[in-house]
PDB file of C-alpha atoms and ligand atoms in Angstrom:
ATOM      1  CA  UNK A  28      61.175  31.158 -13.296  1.00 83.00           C
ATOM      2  CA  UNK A  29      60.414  34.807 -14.350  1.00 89.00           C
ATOM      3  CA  UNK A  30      56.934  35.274 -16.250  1.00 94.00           C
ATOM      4  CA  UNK A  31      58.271  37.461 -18.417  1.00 94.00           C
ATOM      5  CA  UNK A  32      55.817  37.342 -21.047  1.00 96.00           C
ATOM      6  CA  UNK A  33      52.720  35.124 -21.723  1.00 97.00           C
ATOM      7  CA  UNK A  34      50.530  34.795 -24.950  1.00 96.00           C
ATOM      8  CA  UNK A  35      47.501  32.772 -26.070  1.00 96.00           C
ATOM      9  CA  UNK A  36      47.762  31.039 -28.943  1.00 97.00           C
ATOM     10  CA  UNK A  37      44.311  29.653 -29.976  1.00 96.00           C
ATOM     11  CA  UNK A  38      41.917  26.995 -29.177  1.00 96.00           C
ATOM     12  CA  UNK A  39      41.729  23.901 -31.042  1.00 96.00           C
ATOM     13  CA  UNK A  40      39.135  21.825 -31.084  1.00 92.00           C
ATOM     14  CA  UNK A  41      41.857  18.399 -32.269  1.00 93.00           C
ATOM     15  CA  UNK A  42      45.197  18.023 -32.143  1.00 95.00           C
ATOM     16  CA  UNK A  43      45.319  18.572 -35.878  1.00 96.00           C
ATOM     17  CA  UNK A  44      44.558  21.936 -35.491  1.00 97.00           C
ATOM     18  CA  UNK A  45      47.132  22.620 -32.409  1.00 98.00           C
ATOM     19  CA  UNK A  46      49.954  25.454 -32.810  1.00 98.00           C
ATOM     20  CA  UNK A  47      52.783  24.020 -34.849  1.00 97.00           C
ATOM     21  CA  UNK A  48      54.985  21.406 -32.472  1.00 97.00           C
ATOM     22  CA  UNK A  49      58.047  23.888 -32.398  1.00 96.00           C
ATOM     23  CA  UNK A  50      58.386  24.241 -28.605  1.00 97.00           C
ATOM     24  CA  UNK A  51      58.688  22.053 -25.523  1.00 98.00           C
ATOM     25  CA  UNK A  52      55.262  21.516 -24.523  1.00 98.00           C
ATOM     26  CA  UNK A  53      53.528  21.016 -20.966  1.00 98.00           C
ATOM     27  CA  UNK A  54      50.103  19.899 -20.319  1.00 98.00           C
ATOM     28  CA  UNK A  55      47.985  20.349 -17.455  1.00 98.00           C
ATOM     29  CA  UNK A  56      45.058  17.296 -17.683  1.00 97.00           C
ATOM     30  CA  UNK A  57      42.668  15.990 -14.252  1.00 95.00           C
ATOM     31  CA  UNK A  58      38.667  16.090 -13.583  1.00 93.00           C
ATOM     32  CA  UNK A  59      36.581  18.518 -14.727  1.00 90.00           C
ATOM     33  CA  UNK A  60      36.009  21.214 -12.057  1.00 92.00           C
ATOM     34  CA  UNK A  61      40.014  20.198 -10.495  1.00 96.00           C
ATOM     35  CA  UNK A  62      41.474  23.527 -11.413  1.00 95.00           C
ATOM     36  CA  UNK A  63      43.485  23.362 -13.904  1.00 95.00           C
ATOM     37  CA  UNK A  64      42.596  26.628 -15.589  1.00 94.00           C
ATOM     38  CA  UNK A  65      42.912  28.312 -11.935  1.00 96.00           C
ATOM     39  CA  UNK A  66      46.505  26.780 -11.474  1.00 97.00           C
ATOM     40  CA  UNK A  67      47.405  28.132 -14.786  1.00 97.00           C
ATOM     41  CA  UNK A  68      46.146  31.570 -13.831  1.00 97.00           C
ATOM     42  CA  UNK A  69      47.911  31.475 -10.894  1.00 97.00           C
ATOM     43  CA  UNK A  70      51.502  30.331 -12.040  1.00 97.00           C
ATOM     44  CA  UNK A  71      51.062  32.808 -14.497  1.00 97.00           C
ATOM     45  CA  UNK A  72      50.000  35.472 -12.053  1.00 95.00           C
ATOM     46  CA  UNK A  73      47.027  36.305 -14.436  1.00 94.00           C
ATOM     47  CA  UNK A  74      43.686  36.701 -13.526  1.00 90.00           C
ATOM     48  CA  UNK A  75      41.651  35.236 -16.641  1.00 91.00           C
ATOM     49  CA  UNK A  76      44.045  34.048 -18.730  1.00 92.00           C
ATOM     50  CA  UNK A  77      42.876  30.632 -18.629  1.00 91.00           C
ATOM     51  CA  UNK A  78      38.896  30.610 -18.003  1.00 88.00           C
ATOM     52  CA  UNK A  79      37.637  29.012 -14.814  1.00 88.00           C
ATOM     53  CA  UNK A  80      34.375  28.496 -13.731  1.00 86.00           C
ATOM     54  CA  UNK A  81      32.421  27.194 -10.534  1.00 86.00           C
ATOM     55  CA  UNK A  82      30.188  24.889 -13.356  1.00 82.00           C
ATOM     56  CA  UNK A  83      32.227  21.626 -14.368  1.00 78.00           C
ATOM     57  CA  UNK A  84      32.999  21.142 -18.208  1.00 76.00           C
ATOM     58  CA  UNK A  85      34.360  24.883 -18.776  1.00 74.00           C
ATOM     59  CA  UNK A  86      37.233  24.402 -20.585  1.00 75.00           C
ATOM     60  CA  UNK A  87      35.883  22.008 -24.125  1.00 82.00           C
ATOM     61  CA  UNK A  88      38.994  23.210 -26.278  1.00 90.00           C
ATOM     62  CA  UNK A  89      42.543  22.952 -25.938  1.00 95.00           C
ATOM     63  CA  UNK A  90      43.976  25.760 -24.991  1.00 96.00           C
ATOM     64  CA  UNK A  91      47.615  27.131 -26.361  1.00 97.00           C
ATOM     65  CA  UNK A  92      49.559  29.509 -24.276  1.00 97.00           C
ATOM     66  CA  UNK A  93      53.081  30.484 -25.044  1.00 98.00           C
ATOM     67  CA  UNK A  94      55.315  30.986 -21.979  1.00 98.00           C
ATOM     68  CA  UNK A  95      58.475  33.159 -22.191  1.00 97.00           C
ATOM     69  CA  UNK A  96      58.346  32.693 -25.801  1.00 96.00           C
ATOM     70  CA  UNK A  97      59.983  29.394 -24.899  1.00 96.00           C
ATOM     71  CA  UNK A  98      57.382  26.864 -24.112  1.00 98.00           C
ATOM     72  CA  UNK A  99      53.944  26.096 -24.824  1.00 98.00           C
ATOM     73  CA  UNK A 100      51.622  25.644 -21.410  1.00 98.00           C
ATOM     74  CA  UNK A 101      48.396  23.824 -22.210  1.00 97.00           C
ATOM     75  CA  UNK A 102      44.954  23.896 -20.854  1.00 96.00           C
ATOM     76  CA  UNK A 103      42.886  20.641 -21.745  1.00 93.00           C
ATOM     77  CA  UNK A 104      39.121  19.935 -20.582  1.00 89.00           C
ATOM     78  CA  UNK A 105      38.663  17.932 -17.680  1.00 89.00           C
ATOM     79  CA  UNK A 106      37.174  14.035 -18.636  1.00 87.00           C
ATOM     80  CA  UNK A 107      35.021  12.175 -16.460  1.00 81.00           C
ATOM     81  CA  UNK A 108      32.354  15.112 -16.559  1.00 75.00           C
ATOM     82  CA  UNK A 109      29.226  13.524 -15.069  1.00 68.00           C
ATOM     83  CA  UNK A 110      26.299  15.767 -16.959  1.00 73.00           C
ATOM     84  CA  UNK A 111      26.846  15.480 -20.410  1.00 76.00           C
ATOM     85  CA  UNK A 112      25.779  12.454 -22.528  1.00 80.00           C
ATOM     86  CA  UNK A 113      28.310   9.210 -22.921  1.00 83.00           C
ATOM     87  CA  UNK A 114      28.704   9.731 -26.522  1.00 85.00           C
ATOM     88  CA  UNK A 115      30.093  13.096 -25.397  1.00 82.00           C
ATOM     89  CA  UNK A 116      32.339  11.885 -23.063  1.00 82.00           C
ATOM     90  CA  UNK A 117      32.995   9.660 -24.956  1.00 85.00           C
ATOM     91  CA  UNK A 118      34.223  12.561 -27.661  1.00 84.00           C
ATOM     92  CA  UNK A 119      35.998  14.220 -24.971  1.00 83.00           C
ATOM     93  CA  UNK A 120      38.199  11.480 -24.075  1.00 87.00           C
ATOM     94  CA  UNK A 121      39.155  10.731 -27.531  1.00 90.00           C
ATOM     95  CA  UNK A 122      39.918  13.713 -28.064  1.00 91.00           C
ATOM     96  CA  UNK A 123      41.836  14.104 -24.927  1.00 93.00           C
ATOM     97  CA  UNK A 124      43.753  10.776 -25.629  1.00 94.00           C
ATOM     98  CA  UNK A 125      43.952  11.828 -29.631  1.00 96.00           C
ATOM     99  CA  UNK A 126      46.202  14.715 -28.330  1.00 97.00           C
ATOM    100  CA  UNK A 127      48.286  13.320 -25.535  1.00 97.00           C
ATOM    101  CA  UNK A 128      49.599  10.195 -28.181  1.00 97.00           C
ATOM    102  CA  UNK A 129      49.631  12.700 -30.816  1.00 97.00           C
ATOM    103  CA  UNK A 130      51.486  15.374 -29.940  1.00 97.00           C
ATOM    104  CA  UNK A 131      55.448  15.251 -30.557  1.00 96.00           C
ATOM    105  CA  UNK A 132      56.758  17.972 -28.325  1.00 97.00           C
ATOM    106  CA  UNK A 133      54.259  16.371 -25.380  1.00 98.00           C
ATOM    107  CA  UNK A 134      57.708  16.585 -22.402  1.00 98.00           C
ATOM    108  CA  UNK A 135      55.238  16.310 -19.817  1.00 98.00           C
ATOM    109  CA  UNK A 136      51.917  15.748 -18.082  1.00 98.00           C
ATOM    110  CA  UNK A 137      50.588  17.516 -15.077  1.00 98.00           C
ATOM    111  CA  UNK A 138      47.902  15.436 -13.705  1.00 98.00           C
ATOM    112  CA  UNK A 139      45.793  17.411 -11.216  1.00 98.00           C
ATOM    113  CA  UNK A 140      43.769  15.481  -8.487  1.00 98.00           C
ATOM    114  CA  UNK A 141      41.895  17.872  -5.620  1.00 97.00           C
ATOM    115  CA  UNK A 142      43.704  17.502  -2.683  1.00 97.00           C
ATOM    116  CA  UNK A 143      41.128  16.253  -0.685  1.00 97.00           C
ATOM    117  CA  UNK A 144      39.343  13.148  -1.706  1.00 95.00           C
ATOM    118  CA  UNK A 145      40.749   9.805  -1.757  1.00 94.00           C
ATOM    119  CA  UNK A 146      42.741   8.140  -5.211  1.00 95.00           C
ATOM    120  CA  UNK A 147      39.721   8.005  -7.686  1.00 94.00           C
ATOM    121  CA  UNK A 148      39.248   5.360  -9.732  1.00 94.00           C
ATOM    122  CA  UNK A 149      39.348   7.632 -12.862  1.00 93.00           C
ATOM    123  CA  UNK A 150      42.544   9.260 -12.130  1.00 95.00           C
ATOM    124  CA  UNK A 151      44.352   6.216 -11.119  1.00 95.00           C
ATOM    125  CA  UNK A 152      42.754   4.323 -14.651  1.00 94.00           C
ATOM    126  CA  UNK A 153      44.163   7.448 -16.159  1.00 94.00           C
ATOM    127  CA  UNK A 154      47.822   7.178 -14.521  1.00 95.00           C
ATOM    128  CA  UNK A 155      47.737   3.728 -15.626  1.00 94.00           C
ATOM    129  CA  UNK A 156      46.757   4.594 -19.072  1.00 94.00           C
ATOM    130  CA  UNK A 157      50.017   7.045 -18.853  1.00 95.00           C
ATOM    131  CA  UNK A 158      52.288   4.565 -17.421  1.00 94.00           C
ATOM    132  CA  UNK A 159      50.923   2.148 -20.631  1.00 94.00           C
ATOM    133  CA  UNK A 160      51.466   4.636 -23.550  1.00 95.00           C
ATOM    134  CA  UNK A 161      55.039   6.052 -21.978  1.00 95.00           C
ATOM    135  CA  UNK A 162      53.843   9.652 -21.510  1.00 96.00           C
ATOM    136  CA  UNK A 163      55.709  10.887 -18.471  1.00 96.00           C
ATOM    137  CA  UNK A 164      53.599  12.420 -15.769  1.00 97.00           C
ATOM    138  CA  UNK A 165      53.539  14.226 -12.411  1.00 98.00           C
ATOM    139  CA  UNK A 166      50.640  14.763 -10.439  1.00 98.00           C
ATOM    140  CA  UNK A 167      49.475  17.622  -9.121  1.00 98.00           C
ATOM    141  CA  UNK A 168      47.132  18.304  -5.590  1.00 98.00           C
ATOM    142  CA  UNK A 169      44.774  20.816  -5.672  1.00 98.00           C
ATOM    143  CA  UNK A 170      43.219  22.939  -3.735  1.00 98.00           C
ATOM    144  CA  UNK A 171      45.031  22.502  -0.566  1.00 98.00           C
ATOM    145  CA  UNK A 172      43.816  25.764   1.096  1.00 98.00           C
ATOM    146  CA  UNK A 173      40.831  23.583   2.136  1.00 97.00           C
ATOM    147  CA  UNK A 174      42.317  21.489   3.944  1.00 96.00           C
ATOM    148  CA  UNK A 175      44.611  21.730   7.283  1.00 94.00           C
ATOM    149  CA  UNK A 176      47.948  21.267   6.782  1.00 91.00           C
ATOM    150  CA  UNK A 177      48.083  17.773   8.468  1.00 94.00           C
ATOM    151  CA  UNK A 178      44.845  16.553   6.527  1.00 95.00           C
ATOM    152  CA  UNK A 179      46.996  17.271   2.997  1.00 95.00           C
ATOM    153  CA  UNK A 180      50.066  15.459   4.511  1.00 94.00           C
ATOM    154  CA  UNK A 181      47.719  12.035   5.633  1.00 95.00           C
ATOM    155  CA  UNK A 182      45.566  12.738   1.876  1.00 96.00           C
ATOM    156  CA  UNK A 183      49.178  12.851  -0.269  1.00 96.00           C
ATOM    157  CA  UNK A 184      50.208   9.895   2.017  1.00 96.00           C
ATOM    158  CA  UNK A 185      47.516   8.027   1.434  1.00 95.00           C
ATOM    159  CA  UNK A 186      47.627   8.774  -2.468  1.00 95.00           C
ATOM    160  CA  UNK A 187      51.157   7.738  -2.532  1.00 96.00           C
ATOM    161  CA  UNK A 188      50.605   4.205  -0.622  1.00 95.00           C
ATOM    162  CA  UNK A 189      47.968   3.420  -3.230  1.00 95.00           C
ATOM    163  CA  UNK A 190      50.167   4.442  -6.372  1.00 94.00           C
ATOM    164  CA  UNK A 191      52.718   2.657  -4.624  1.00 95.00           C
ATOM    165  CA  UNK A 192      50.634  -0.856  -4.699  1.00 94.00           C
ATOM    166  CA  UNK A 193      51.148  -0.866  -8.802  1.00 91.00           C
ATOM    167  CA  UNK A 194      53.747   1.689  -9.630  1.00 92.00           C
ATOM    168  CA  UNK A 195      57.302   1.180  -8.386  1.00 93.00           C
ATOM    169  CA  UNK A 196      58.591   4.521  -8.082  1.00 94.00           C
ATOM    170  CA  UNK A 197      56.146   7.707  -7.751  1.00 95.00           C
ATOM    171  CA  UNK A 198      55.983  10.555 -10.187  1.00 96.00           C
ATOM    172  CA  UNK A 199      57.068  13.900  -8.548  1.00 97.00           C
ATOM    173  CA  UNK A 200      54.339  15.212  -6.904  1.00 97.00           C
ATOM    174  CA  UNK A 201      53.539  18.780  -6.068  1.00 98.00           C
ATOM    175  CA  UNK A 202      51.235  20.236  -3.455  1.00 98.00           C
ATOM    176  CA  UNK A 203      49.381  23.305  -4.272  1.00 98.00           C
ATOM    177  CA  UNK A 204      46.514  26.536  -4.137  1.00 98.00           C
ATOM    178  CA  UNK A 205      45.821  28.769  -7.013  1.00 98.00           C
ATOM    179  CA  UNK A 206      43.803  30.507  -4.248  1.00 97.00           C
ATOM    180  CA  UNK A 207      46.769  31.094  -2.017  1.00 97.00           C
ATOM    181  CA  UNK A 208      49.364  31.022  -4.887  1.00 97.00           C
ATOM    182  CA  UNK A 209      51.183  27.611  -3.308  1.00 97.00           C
ATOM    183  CA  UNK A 210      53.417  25.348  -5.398  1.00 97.00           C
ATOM    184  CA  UNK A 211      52.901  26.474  -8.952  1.00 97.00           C
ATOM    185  CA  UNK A 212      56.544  28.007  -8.429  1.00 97.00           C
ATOM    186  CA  UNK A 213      57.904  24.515  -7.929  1.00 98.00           C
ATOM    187  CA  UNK A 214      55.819  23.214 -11.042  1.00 98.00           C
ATOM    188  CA  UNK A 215      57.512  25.986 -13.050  1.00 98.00           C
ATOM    189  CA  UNK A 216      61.238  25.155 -11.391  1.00 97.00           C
ATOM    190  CA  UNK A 217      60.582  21.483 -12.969  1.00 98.00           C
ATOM    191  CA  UNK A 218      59.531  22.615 -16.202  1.00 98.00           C
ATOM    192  CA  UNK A 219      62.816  25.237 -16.216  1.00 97.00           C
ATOM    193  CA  UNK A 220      65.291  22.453 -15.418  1.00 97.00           C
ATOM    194  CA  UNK A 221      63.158  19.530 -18.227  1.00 97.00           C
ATOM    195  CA  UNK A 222      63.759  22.596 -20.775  1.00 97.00           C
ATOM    196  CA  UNK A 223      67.464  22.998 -19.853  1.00 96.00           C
ATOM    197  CA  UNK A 224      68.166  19.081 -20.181  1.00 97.00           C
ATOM    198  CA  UNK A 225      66.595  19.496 -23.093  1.00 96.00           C
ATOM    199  CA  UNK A 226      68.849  21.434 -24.496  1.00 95.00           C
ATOM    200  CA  UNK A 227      72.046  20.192 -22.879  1.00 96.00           C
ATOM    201  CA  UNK A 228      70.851  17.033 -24.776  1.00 96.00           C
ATOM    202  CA  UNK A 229      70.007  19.033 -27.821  1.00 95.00           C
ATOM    203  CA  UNK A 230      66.653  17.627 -28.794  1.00 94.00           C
ATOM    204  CA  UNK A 231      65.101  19.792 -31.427  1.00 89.00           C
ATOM    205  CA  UNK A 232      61.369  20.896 -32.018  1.00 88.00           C
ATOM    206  CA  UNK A 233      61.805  21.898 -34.924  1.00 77.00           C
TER     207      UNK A 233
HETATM  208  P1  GTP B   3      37.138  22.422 -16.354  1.00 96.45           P
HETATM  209  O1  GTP B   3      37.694  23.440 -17.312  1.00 96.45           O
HETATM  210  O2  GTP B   3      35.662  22.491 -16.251  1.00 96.45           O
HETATM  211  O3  GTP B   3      37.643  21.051 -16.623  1.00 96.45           O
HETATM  212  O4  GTP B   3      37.628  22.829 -14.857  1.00 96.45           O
HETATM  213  P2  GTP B   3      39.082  23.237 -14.330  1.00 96.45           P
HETATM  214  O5  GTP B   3      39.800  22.020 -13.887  1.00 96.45           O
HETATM  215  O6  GTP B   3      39.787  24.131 -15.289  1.00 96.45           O
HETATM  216  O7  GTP B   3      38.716  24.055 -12.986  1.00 96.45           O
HETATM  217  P3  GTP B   3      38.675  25.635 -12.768  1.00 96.45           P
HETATM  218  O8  GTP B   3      40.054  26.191 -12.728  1.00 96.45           O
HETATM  219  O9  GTP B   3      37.687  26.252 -13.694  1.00 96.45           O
HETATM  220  O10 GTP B   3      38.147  25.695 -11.244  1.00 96.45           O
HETATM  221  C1  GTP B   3      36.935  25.089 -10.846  1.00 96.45           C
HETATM  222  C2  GTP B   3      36.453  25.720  -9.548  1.00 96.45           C
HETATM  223  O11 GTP B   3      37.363  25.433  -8.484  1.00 96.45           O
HETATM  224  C3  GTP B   3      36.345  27.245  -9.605  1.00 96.45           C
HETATM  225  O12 GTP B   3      35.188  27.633  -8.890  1.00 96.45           O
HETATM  226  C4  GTP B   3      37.603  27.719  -8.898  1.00 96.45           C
HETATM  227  O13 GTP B   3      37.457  28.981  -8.285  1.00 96.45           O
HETATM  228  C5  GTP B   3      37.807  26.629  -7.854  1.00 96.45           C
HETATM  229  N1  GTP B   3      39.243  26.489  -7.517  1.00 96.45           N
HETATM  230  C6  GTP B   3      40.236  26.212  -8.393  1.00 96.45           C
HETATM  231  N2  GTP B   3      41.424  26.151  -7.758  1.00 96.45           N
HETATM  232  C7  GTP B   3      41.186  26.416  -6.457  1.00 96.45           C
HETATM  233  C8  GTP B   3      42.028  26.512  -5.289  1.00 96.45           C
HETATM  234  O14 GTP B   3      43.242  26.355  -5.298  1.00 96.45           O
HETATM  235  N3  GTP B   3      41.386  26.768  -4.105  1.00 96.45           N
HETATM  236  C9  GTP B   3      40.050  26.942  -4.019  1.00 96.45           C
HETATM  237  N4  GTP B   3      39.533  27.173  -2.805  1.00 96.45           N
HETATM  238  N5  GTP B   3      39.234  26.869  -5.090  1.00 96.45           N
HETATM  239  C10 GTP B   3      39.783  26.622  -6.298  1.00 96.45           C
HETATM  240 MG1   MG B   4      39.336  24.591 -17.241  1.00 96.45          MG
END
């Protein structure tokens, strides 16, 4: 897909203040700190469109961007963030969860997970969460410039046998950097074909 143009919308603190539902949307969701505001930055070959930072809990609003004045990309904050209080999290999730149920034009998820630990309890509760409420996912591995090439192939292996022991098909799954720009052009293929079946089977957003 060509970047031809790329706006931010606003930042919304609940999905009752989110950009009217008018447009395909696509959501990128995972840990705090898994680089999901990178990845965006990088697909979009932008340097701070999305803001990153080396500190976990960067991103607190949800963040509208409007892609090719076609689709809306989507920046959440990361759960699970360790240093702020439960109630907090506790805020964050809801809101998190508030959205993903909430929002009509929600096509799909992109679940990040860093390339190089083991299946987290946390992501997998979250899959399974997914699976439960019918949002359709994909999961996304990050970081993979820190890792040798055959470490990411055993990691994504090892991923996949575990989602394998309660899921009966995977999700597509896409290996990438937003350091070495890797794989965000196969995350933007998917979204290019989802919007054209879309249309072939005319559903409307508006
Ligand atoms: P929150 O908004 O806090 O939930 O974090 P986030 O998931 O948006 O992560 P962010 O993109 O801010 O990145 C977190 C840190 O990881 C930053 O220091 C990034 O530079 C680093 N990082 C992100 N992606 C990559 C990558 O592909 N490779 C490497 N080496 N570092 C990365
Ligand atoms: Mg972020």
């Amino acid at each position: 897909m060509v970047i031809k143009t790329v706006e931010f919308v606003k930042s919304s603190e609940k999905w009752q203040s989110c950009p009217e539902p008018n447009r395909p949307e696509y959501a990128f969701i995972g840990r705090s700190n898994v680089g999901k505001s990178s990845l965006i930055n990088a697909m979009m070959n932008r340097k701070d469109l999305a803001k990153t930072s080396q500190t976990p809990g960067k991103t607190q609003l949800i963040n509208h961007f409007i892609v090719n004045d076609e689709w809306f990309l989507t920046d959440l904050p990361g759960y699970g963030y360790a240093k702020v209080s439960k109630s907090q999290r506790k805020d964050f999730e809801k809101l998190i969860t508030n959205y993903i149920l909430n929002r009509k034009n929600l096509v799909n998820l992109f679940v990040l997970v860093d390339s190089r630990h083991s299946p987290q309890k946390i992501d997998l509760e979250f899959m399974e969460w997914c699976g439960e409420s019918g949002v359709p996912f994909s999961i996304v591995f990050t970081k993979s410039d820190k890792l040798k090439p055959g470490a990411i192939t055993k990691n994504v292996e090892a991923y996949q046998n575990e989602l394998l022991k309660s899921w009966e098909e995977l999700p597509p799954c896409f290996i990438t950097s937003a350091e070495k720009k890797v794989g965000g052009d196969q995350i933007l293929e998917m979204i290019v074909q989802t919007n054209m079946d879309l249309v072939k089977n005319k559903v409307k957003f508006d």
